């Protein structure tokens, strides 16, 4: 689009008329109604307001209000700082108290676990050592008592069997039948029949001597048989003694075997109980040691973290 300068000049005339027309009511010209009191850049160094009472009043009022507000602000800040410091001190005291309580409790638990572990370890060792020794000694004593009981039972059966066998020998039983149990009771060794044979034969000889001296006729026949059939008498006494000793040994063996089996079973149960007790105590000791190590590790970890926080606060 091309416009000539002559046409531009023609446009300027109506615009000028419109701008300066007073007949157009909708065109309102701006009129200043207030007086501005703003200092301009050129008036900053002038003294035209130095003696102005209104300006002095404004200044004083402003300074008074600002100073009052600053004082109130400082009071609020100081009050907040004081409250914050008191709360911080209170929190620090609570943290310190809580930390002391936790530390004391952890130390007590650690010491308890350590002492309990050491004590139970000593108990386990004592139970294992002294329990084994006690069981061994008790087993020896029980075995000895069982053997003595078996010997007594065998001796009793030997004497009873010997009396039963000697009843068949009328010439012996007729002479010493009433005293036969007492005579056999004086024998201390029943391993062989020899002591029994000599004891019975010697008692029969003494009975015959008393019969001879007293001239008793009731037992003279028995004494004459002893004198005439001495070898046969010894043979029969030996056979009777052998049967008695065999019966006694059988009884002794059976009683001793039963008693020893009972002793072995009892002391095996005792050994098992002691072993189980030692194992249980060792497990408890192991648990106590593990708890002690865990608590110690946690306490060291807390102390390390606390030291890091302290270092950060110092920095």
Short mmCIF file of C-alpha atoms in Angstrom, two decimals, residues 37-308:
data_model
loop_
_atom_site.label_atom_id
_atom_site.label_comp_id
_atom_site.label_asym_id
_atom_site.label_seq_id
_atom_site.Cartn_x
_atom_site.Cartn_y
_atom_site.Cartn_z
CA UNK A 37 3.92 16.24 48.14
CA UNK A 38 6.26 13.65 46.68
CA UNK A 39 9.85 14.65 46.71
CA UNK A 40 11.41 14.68 43.39
CA UNK A 41 15.00 13.85 42.74
CA UNK A 42 15.93 17.49 42.49
CA UNK A 43 14.29 18.26 45.84
CA UNK A 44 16.15 15.68 47.96
CA UNK A 45 18.81 18.10 48.97
CA UNK A 46 16.58 21.07 49.48
CA UNK A 47 15.32 22.30 52.85
CA UNK A 48 11.85 23.41 51.92
CA UNK A 49 10.28 20.89 54.45
CA UNK A 50 12.58 21.53 57.35
CA UNK A 51 10.31 23.99 59.06
CA UNK A 52 7.05 22.46 57.94
CA UNK A 53 5.00 21.64 61.11
CA UNK A 54 2.87 19.10 59.35
CA UNK A 55 5.93 17.28 58.04
CA UNK A 56 7.50 17.36 61.49
CA UNK A 57 4.38 15.85 62.99
CA UNK A 58 4.35 13.14 60.33
CA UNK A 59 8.01 12.39 60.98
CA UNK A 60 7.57 12.19 64.73
CA UNK A 61 4.49 10.02 64.42
CA UNK A 62 6.28 7.73 61.99
CA UNK A 63 9.37 7.46 64.17
CA UNK A 64 7.29 6.80 67.28
CA UNK A 65 5.23 4.11 65.60
CA UNK A 66 8.27 2.47 64.03
CA UNK A 67 10.20 2.48 67.30
CA UNK A 68 7.18 1.05 69.11
CA UNK A 69 6.81 -1.66 66.48
CA UNK A 70 10.51 -2.46 66.63
CA UNK A 71 10.31 -2.74 70.40
CA UNK A 72 7.29 -5.01 70.18
CA UNK A 73 9.05 -7.05 67.53
CA UNK A 74 12.17 -7.35 69.68
CA UNK A 75 10.06 -8.37 72.67
CA UNK A 76 8.27 -11.04 70.63
CA UNK A 77 11.56 -12.27 69.19
CA UNK A 78 13.17 -12.38 72.64
CA UNK A 79 10.14 -14.11 74.10
CA UNK A 80 10.14 -16.69 71.32
CA UNK A 81 13.87 -17.19 71.70
CA UNK A 82 13.47 -17.63 75.44
CA UNK A 83 10.63 -20.13 75.00
CA UNK A 84 12.54 -21.94 72.28
CA UNK A 85 15.63 -22.11 74.47
CA UNK A 86 13.62 -23.36 77.45
CA UNK A 87 11.93 -25.99 75.30
CA UNK A 88 15.26 -26.96 73.79
CA UNK A 89 16.84 -27.28 77.25
CA UNK A 90 13.86 -29.29 78.42
CA UNK A 91 14.07 -31.60 75.41
CA UNK A 92 17.81 -31.97 75.90
CA UNK A 93 17.31 -32.87 79.56
CA UNK A 94 14.66 -35.42 78.61
CA UNK A 95 16.91 -36.87 75.93
CA UNK A 96 19.83 -37.04 78.37
CA UNK A 97 17.65 -38.65 81.05
CA UNK A 98 16.19 -41.13 78.57
CA UNK A 99 19.64 -41.92 77.24
CA UNK A 100 20.96 -42.47 80.77
CA UNK A 101 18.04 -44.74 81.63
CA UNK A 102 18.46 -46.73 78.41
CA UNK A 103 22.21 -46.89 78.86
CA UNK A 104 21.88 -47.99 82.48
CA UNK A 105 19.25 -50.59 81.57
CA UNK A 106 21.32 -51.90 78.66
CA UNK A 107 24.43 -52.08 80.82
CA UNK A 108 22.51 -53.91 83.54
CA UNK A 109 21.07 -56.38 81.03
CA UNK A 110 24.52 -56.87 79.48
CA UNK A 111 26.12 -57.47 82.87
CA UNK A 112 23.30 -59.80 83.89
CA UNK A 113 23.64 -61.83 80.67
CA UNK A 114 27.42 -61.97 81.01
CA UNK A 115 27.33 -62.97 84.68
CA UNK A 116 24.54 -65.46 84.07
CA UNK A 117 26.47 -66.96 81.17
CA UNK A 118 29.65 -67.23 83.22
CA UNK A 119 27.80 -68.65 86.20
CA UNK A 120 25.89 -71.18 84.15
CA UNK A 121 29.08 -72.11 82.31
CA UNK A 122 30.69 -72.87 85.65
CA UNK A 123 27.61 -74.80 86.71
CA UNK A 124 27.70 -76.82 83.49
CA UNK A 125 31.36 -77.64 84.00
CA UNK A 126 30.75 -78.53 87.65
CA UNK A 127 27.76 -80.70 86.79
CA UNK A 128 29.71 -82.44 84.04
CA UNK A 129 32.81 -83.08 86.15
CA UNK A 130 31.46 -83.63 89.64
CA UNK A 131 28.33 -85.35 88.36
CA UNK A 132 30.43 -87.86 86.44
CA UNK A 133 32.71 -88.44 89.43
CA UNK A 134 29.74 -88.83 91.78
CA UNK A 135 28.03 -91.27 89.43
CA UNK A 136 31.21 -93.30 89.09
CA UNK A 137 31.73 -93.51 92.85
CA UNK A 138 28.08 -94.29 93.51
CA UNK A 139 28.18 -96.98 90.86
CA UNK A 140 31.22 -98.54 92.51
CA UNK A 141 29.53 -98.49 95.90
CA UNK A 142 26.29 -99.89 94.48
CA UNK A 143 28.20 -102.62 92.64
CA UNK A 144 30.05 -103.59 95.81
CA UNK A 145 26.78 -103.66 97.75
CA UNK A 146 25.15 -105.76 95.02
CA UNK A 147 28.05 -108.22 95.08
CA UNK A 148 27.84 -108.50 98.87
CA UNK A 149 24.10 -109.03 98.64
CA UNK A 150 24.61 -111.70 95.98
CA UNK A 151 27.24 -113.44 98.13
CA UNK A 152 24.89 -113.40 101.14
CA UNK A 153 22.07 -114.82 99.02
CA UNK A 154 24.38 -117.50 97.63
CA UNK A 155 25.64 -118.39 101.10
CA UNK A 156 22.09 -118.70 102.39
CA UNK A 157 21.12 -121.00 99.53
CA UNK A 158 24.34 -122.99 100.01
CA UNK A 159 23.60 -123.58 103.70
CA UNK A 160 19.97 -124.48 103.02
CA UNK A 161 20.97 -126.89 100.24
CA UNK A 162 23.70 -128.41 102.40
CA UNK A 163 21.22 -129.02 105.25
CA UNK A 164 18.79 -130.62 102.80
CA UNK A 165 21.50 -132.88 101.40
CA UNK A 166 22.88 -133.80 104.85
CA UNK A 167 19.45 -134.87 106.05
CA UNK A 168 19.85 -137.87 103.79
CA UNK A 169 22.99 -138.83 105.73
CA UNK A 170 21.24 -140.11 108.83
CA UNK A 171 24.37 -140.88 110.80
CA UNK A 172 25.56 -137.27 110.32
CA UNK A 173 22.22 -135.55 110.80
CA UNK A 174 21.45 -137.73 113.83
CA UNK A 175 24.64 -136.58 115.54
CA UNK A 176 24.71 -132.85 114.72
CA UNK A 177 21.30 -132.16 113.11
CA UNK A 178 20.30 -129.59 115.70
CA UNK A 179 23.58 -127.68 115.41
CA UNK A 180 24.11 -128.15 111.69
CA UNK A 181 22.98 -124.64 110.71
CA UNK A 182 25.24 -123.02 113.29
CA UNK A 183 28.18 -125.19 112.20
CA UNK A 184 27.71 -124.26 108.55
CA UNK A 185 27.30 -120.60 109.55
CA UNK A 186 30.84 -120.52 110.90
CA UNK A 187 32.27 -121.27 107.45
CA UNK A 188 33.50 -118.13 105.64
CA UNK A 189 34.67 -119.67 102.38
CA UNK A 190 32.21 -121.54 100.19
CA UNK A 191 34.33 -121.54 97.04
CA UNK A 192 35.04 -125.26 97.50
CA UNK A 193 33.39 -128.02 99.49
CA UNK A 194 36.54 -128.82 101.52
CA UNK A 195 35.90 -126.40 104.42
CA UNK A 196 32.33 -127.64 104.65
CA UNK A 197 33.38 -131.31 104.68
CA UNK A 198 35.98 -130.80 107.40
CA UNK A 199 33.65 -128.62 109.49
CA UNK A 200 30.83 -131.19 109.40
CA UNK A 201 33.11 -134.16 109.95
CA UNK A 202 34.94 -132.41 112.81
CA UNK A 203 31.64 -131.58 114.51
CA UNK A 204 30.55 -135.20 114.11
CA UNK A 205 33.81 -136.43 115.69
CA UNK A 206 33.30 -134.11 118.65
CA UNK A 207 29.77 -135.40 119.03
CA UNK A 208 31.11 -138.97 119.00
CA UNK A 209 33.71 -138.10 121.64
CA UNK A 210 31.02 -136.76 123.93
CA UNK A 211 28.96 -139.87 123.30
CA UNK A 212 31.90 -142.10 124.17
CA UNK A 213 32.73 -140.17 127.30
CA UNK A 214 29.13 -140.08 128.47
CA UNK A 215 28.52 -143.69 127.52
CA UNK A 216 25.42 -142.66 125.54
CA UNK A 217 23.90 -145.54 123.62
CA UNK A 218 21.61 -143.58 121.25
CA UNK A 219 24.32 -142.29 118.92
CA UNK A 220 26.95 -145.01 119.29
CA UNK A 221 25.72 -146.66 116.09
CA UNK A 222 26.27 -143.41 114.13
CA UNK A 223 29.73 -143.02 115.59
CA UNK A 224 30.66 -146.60 114.71
CA UNK A 225 29.53 -145.99 111.11
CA UNK A 226 31.74 -142.89 110.97
CA UNK A 227 34.70 -144.94 112.17
CA UNK A 228 34.09 -147.87 109.88
CA UNK A 229 33.05 -146.02 106.71
CA UNK A 230 35.24 -142.96 106.99
CA UNK A 231 36.15 -142.79 103.27
CA UNK A 232 32.52 -143.23 102.22
CA UNK A 233 31.46 -140.55 104.66
CA UNK A 234 34.00 -138.09 103.20
CA UNK A 235 32.81 -138.90 99.68
CA UNK A 236 29.17 -138.33 100.52
CA UNK A 237 29.98 -135.15 102.43
CA UNK A 238 31.97 -133.91 99.42
CA UNK A 239 29.07 -134.64 97.07
CA UNK A 240 26.61 -132.88 99.35
CA UNK A 241 28.96 -129.90 99.65
CA UNK A 242 29.45 -129.75 95.86
CA UNK A 243 25.68 -129.67 95.29
CA UNK A 244 25.27 -126.99 97.93
CA UNK A 245 28.07 -124.85 96.48
CA UNK A 246 26.68 -125.24 92.94
CA UNK A 247 23.24 -124.12 94.08
CA UNK A 248 24.74 -121.23 96.02
CA UNK A 249 26.87 -120.09 93.08
CA UNK A 250 23.85 -120.25 90.77
CA UNK A 251 21.82 -118.13 93.17
CA UNK A 252 24.72 -115.74 93.64
CA UNK A 253 25.19 -115.32 89.88
CA UNK A 254 21.51 -114.72 89.20
CA UNK A 255 21.15 -112.20 92.03
CA UNK A 256 24.37 -110.42 91.10
CA UNK A 257 23.44 -110.26 87.40
CA UNK A 258 20.00 -108.84 88.14
CA UNK A 259 21.41 -106.30 90.58
CA UNK A 260 24.17 -105.19 88.20
CA UNK A 261 21.72 -104.84 85.32
CA UNK A 262 19.49 -102.71 87.51
CA UNK A 263 22.49 -100.62 88.59
CA UNK A 264 23.64 -100.17 84.98
CA UNK A 265 20.16 -99.10 83.88
CA UNK A 266 19.78 -96.67 86.78
CA UNK A 267 23.17 -95.07 86.33
CA UNK A 268 22.76 -94.93 82.56
CA UNK A 269 19.58 -92.94 83.11
CA UNK A 270 21.44 -90.72 85.56
CA UNK A 271 24.25 -90.18 83.06
CA UNK A 272 21.72 -89.34 80.35
CA UNK A 273 19.98 -86.88 82.67
CA UNK A 274 23.28 -85.22 83.58
CA UNK A 275 24.31 -85.03 79.92
CA UNK A 276 20.95 -83.51 78.99
CA UNK A 277 21.26 -81.02 81.86
CA UNK A 278 24.74 -80.01 80.76
CA UNK A 279 23.58 -79.58 77.16
CA UNK A 280 20.58 -77.50 78.28
CA UNK A 281 22.81 -75.31 80.45
CA UNK A 282 25.27 -74.86 77.59
CA UNK A 283 22.42 -73.84 75.27
CA UNK A 284 21.26 -71.28 77.85
CA UNK A 285 24.83 -70.01 78.16
CA UNK A 286 25.07 -69.70 74.37
CA UNK A 287 21.79 -67.76 74.25
CA UNK A 288 22.99 -65.44 77.03
CA UNK A 289 26.27 -64.81 75.22
CA UNK A 290 24.43 -64.07 71.96
CA UNK A 291 22.09 -61.63 73.74
CA UNK A 292 25.10 -59.98 75.38
CA UNK A 293 26.88 -59.58 72.04
CA UNK A 294 23.74 -58.20 70.35
CA UNK A 295 23.14 -55.66 73.12
CA UNK A 296 26.79 -54.64 73.11
CA UNK A 297 26.77 -54.21 69.33
CA UNK A 298 23.58 -52.09 69.46
CA UNK A 299 24.95 -49.92 72.25
CA UNK A 300 28.18 -49.32 70.35
CA UNK A 301 26.21 -48.51 67.22
CA UNK A 302 24.08 -45.98 69.12
CA UNK A 303 27.16 -44.42 70.67
CA UNK A 304 28.79 -44.16 67.25
CA UNK A 305 25.69 -42.53 65.75
CA UNK A 306 25.44 -40.16 68.70
CA UNK A 307 29.08 -39.23 68.25
CA UNK A 308 28.42 -38.49 64.59
#
